[in-house]
Coordinates of C-alpha atoms in Angstrom, one line a residue:
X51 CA 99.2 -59.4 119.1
X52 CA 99.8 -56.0 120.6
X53 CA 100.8 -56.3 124.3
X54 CA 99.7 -53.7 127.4
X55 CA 102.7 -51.9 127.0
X56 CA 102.3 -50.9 123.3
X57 CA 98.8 -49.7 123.7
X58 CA 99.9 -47.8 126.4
X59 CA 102.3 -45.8 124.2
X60 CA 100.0 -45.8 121.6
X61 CA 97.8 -43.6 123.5
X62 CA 100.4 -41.5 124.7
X63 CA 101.6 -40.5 121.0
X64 CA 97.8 -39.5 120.4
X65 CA 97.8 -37.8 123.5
X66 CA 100.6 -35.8 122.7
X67 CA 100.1 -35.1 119.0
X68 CA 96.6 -34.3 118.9
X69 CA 95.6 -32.8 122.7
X70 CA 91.8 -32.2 123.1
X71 CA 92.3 -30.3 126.5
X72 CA 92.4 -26.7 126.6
X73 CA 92.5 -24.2 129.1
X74 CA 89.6 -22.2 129.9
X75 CA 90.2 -18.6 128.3
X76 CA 89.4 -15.9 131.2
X77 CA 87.5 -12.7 129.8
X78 CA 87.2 -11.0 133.4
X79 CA 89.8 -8.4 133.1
X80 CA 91.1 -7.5 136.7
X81 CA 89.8 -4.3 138.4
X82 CA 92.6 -1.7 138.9
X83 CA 92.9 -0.7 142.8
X84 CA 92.7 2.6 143.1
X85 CA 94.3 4.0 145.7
X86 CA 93.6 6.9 147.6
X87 CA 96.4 10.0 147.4
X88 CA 96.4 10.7 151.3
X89 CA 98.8 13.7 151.1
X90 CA 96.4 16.1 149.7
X91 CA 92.6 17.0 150.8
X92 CA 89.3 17.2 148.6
X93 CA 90.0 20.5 147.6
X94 CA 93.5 20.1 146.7
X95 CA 92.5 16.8 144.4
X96 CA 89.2 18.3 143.1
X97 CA 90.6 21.6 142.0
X98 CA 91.3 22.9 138.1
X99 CA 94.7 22.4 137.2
X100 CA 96.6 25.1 136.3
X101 CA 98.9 24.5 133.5
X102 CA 98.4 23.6 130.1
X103 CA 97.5 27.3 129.3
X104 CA 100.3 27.9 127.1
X105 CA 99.2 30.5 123.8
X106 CA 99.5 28.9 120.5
X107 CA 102.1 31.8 119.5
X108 CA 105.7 30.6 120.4
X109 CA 107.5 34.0 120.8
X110 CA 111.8 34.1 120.9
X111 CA 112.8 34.9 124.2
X112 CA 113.7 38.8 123.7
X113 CA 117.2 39.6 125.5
X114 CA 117.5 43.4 124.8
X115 CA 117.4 45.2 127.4
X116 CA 115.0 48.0 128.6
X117 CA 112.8 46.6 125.4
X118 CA 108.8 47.8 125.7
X119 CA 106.0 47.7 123.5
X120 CA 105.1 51.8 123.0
X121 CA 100.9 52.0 123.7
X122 CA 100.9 53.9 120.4
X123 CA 101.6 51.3 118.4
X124 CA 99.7 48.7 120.5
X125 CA 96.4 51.5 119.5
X126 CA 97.5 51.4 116.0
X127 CA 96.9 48.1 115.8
X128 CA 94.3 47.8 117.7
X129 CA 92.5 50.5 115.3
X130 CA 91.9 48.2 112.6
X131 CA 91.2 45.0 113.6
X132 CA 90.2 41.5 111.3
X133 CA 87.0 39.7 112.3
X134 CA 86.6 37.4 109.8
X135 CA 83.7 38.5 107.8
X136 CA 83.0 37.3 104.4
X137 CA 83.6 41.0 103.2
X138 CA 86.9 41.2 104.7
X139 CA 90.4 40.6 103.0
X140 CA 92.9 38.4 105.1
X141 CA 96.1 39.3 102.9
X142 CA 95.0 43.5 102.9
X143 CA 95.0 43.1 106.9
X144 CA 98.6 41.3 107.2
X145 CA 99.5 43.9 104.2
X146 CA 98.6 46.6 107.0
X147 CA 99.8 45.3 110.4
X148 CA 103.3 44.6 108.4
X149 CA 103.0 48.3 107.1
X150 CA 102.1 49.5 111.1
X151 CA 104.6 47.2 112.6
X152 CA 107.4 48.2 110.4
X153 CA 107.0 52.1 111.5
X154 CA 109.2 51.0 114.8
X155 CA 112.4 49.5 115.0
X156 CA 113.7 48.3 118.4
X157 CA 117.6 47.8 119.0
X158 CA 118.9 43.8 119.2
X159 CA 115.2 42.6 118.6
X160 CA 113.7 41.0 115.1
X161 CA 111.0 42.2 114.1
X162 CA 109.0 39.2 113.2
X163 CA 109.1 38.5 117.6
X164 CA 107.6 42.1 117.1
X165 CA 104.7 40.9 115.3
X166 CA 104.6 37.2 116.6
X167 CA 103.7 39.4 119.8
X168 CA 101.4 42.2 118.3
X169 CA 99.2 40.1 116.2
X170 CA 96.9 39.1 118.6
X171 CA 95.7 42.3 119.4
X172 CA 94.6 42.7 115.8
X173 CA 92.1 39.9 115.8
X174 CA 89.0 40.5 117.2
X175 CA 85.3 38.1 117.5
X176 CA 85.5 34.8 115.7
X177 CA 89.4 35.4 115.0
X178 CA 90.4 35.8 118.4
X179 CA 88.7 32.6 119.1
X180 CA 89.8 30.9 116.3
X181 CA 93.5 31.4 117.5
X182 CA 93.1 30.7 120.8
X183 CA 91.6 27.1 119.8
X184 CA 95.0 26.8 118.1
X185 CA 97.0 23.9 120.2
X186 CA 99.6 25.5 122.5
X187 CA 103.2 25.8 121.2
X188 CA 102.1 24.7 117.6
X189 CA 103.3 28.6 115.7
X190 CA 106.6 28.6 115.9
X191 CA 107.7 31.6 113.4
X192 CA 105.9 34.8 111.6
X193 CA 105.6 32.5 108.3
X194 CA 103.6 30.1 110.7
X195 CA 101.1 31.9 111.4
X196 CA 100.8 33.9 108.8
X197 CA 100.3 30.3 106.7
X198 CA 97.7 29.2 109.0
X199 CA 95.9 32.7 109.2
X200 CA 95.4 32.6 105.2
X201 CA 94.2 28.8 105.3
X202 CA 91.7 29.9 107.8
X203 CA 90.4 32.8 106.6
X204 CA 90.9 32.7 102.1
X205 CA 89.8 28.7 101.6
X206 CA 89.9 27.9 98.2
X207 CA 86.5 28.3 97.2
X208 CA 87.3 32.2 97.7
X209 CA 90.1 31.7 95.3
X210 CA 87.6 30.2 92.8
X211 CA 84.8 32.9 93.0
X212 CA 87.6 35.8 93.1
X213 CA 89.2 33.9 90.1
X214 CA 86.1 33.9 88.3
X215 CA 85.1 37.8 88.6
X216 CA 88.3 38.4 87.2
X217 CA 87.8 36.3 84.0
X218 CA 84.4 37.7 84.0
X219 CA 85.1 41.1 84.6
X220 CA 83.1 44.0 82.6
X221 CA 83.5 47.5 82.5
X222 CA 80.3 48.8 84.3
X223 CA 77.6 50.8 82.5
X224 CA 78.4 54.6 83.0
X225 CA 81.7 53.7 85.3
X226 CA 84.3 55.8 84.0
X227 CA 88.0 54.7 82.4
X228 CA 89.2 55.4 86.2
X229 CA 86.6 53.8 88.0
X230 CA 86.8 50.5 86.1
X231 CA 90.6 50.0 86.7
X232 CA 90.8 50.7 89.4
X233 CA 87.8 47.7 90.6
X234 CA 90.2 45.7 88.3
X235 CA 93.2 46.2 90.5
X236 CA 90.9 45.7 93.5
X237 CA 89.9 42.2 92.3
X238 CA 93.9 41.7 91.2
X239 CA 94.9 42.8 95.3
X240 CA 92.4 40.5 96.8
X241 CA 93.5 37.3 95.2
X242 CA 97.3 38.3 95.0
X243 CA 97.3 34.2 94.0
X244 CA 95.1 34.4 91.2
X245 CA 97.8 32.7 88.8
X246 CA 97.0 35.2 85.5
X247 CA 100.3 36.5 83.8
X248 CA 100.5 40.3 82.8
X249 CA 99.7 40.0 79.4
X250 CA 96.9 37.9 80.4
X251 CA 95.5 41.0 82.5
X252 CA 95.9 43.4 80.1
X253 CA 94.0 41.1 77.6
X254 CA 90.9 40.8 80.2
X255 CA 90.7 44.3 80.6
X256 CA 91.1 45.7 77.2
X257 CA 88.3 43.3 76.2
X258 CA 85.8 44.3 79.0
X259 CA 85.7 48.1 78.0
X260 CA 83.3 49.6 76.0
X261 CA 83.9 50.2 72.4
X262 CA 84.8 54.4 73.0
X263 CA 87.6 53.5 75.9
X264 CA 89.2 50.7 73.6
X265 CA 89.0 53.1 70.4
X266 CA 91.1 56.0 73.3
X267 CA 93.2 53.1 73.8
X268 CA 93.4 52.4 70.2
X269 CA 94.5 55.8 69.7
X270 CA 97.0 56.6 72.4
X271 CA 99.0 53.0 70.9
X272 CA 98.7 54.9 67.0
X273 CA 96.9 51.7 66.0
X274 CA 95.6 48.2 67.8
X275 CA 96.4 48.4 71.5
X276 CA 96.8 44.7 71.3
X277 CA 99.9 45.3 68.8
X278 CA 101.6 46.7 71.5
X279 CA 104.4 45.6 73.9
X280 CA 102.7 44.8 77.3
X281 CA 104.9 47.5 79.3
X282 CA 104.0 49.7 76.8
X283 CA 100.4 48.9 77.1
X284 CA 100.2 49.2 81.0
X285 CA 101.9 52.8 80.7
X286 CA 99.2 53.2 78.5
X287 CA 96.3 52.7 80.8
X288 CA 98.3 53.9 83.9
X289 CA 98.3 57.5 82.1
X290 CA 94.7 57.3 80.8
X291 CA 93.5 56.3 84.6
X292 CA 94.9 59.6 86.1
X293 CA 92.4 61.4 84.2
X294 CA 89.9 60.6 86.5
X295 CA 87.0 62.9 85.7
X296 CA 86.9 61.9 81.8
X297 CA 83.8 59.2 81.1
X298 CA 83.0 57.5 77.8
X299 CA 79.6 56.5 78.2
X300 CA 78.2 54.1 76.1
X301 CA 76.8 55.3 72.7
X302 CA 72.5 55.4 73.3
X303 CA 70.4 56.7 70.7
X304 CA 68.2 59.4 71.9
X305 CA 64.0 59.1 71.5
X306 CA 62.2 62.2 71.4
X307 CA 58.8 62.6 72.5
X308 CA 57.8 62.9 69.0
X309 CA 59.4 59.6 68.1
X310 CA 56.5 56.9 66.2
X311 CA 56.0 55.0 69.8
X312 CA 52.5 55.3 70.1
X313 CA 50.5 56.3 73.4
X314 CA 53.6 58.7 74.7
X315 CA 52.6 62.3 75.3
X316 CA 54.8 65.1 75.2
X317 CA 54.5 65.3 79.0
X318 CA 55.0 62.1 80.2
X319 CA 58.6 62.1 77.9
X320 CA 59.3 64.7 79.5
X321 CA 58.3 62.9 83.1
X322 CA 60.5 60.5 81.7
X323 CA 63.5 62.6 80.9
X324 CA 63.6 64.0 84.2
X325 CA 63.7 60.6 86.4
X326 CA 66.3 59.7 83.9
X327 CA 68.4 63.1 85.0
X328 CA 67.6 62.7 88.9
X329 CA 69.1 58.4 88.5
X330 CA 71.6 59.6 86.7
X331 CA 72.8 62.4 89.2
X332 CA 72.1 60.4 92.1
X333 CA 74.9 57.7 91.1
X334 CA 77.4 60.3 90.3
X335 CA 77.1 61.5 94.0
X336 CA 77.5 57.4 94.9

């Protein structure tokens, strides 16, 4: 027989080991008190701030003396500036403002705080904004921004359409020796990371003339141009390119106006010959 004192224990050890109280959970979070700054009025506390305007550039402090920025060169740079069309090439404008900014040297001061200083003066439009949207203090050297500047303004599906036209590339109908290497180089400049060896250019090019510049080529290498060494190959076409005024033009047969093509009078070939002779004038002045 359990007595009044073991039951009482009994239902302590329940008690204890399995509780079935809990504590109400509060979900009320407390309302901060917000107190009111009484050392400054309502214009003081509702007006702009005026820091955080700190330009994304990070230039060195400069500690040569008498050092100034001549206006000539500031105008020099400002003569060409980069607004970001799809036309424009981002590494031919740094290519240029290092060629303008290297004209002046200035004593106890590197030149890269030179240009950390100067380039924002060459961007102009959607540029301009573009940089200033930059966070503040995030370019820190000349490589920074010149980094950031190419990420913005060559993404990679430039690199792929620019790689393509070179694989792709064809020597123009009518476009002399001259004219075609030189819109090869062009392509070559505006993707300077287009990845293609030497001999692989040489190949692309060779391949994309027409069949009376490869047989010059042919010629100037006494036999298959391919044969040939690649340096000896691009002194090749370097000295066939300063001929500028010689054009191979594609072989076409010539129909006279007596030909066996039916309905053609004598005076509309003519008509004919002389629109072709106007076209082909017109494009040489082009």
């Amino acid at each position: 027989m359990r007595t009044h004192s073991q039951s009482r224990n009994s239902n302590r050890q329940q008690q204890q080991v399995n509780p079935t109280f809990v504590e109400p959970f509060n979900l009320v979070e407390p309302i901060p008190v917000v107190t009111m700054d009484g050392t400054r009025t309502m214009a003081q506390l509702l007006k702009a701030p005026t820091v955080g305007y700190e330009d994304a550039i990070v230039v060195p402090e400069i500690t040569a003396d008498n050092f100034e920025l001549k206006h000539s060169l500031l105008t020099l740079v400002q003569n060409k500036q980069f607004f970001g069309h799809d036309k424009e090439d981002p590494h031919a404008h740094i290519r240029y403002f290092n060629k303008i900014t290297s004209t002046m040297k200035f004593p106890n001061v590197p030149s890269t705080s030179v240009k950390l200083m100067l380039f924002p003066f060459s961007l102009k439009g959607t540029t301009r904004i573009w940089l200033e949207k930059e966070p503040p203090r995030s370019i820190l050297t000349w490589d920074d921004l010149v980094s950031k500047f190419i990420k913005k303004f060559f993404p990679p599906s430039k690199t792929t359409n620019l790689r393509n036209e070179i694989m792709r590339f064809q020597q123009r109908f009518d476009e002399t020796f001259y004219e075609a290497w030189d819109r090869f180089n062009y392509l070559l400049r505006a993707c300077p990371h287009h990845g293609f060896s030497e001999l692989h250019q040489l190949d692309t090019f060779y391949n994309a003339l027409n069949s009376n510049d490869q047989d010059s080529l042919n010629s100037a290498a006494s036999g298959n141009f391919l044969d040939t060494m690649p340096r000896d190959c691009l002194r090749i076409i370097e000295s066939k390119s300063k001929v500028r005024n010689s054009r191979n033009k594609p072989v076409v047969a010539k129909v006279s106006s007596s030909s066996s093509i039916p309905g053609i009078s004598p005076d509309v070939a003519e008509l004919k010959d002389m629109v072709k002779a106007l076209l082909l004038e017109k494009k040489n002045q082009t």
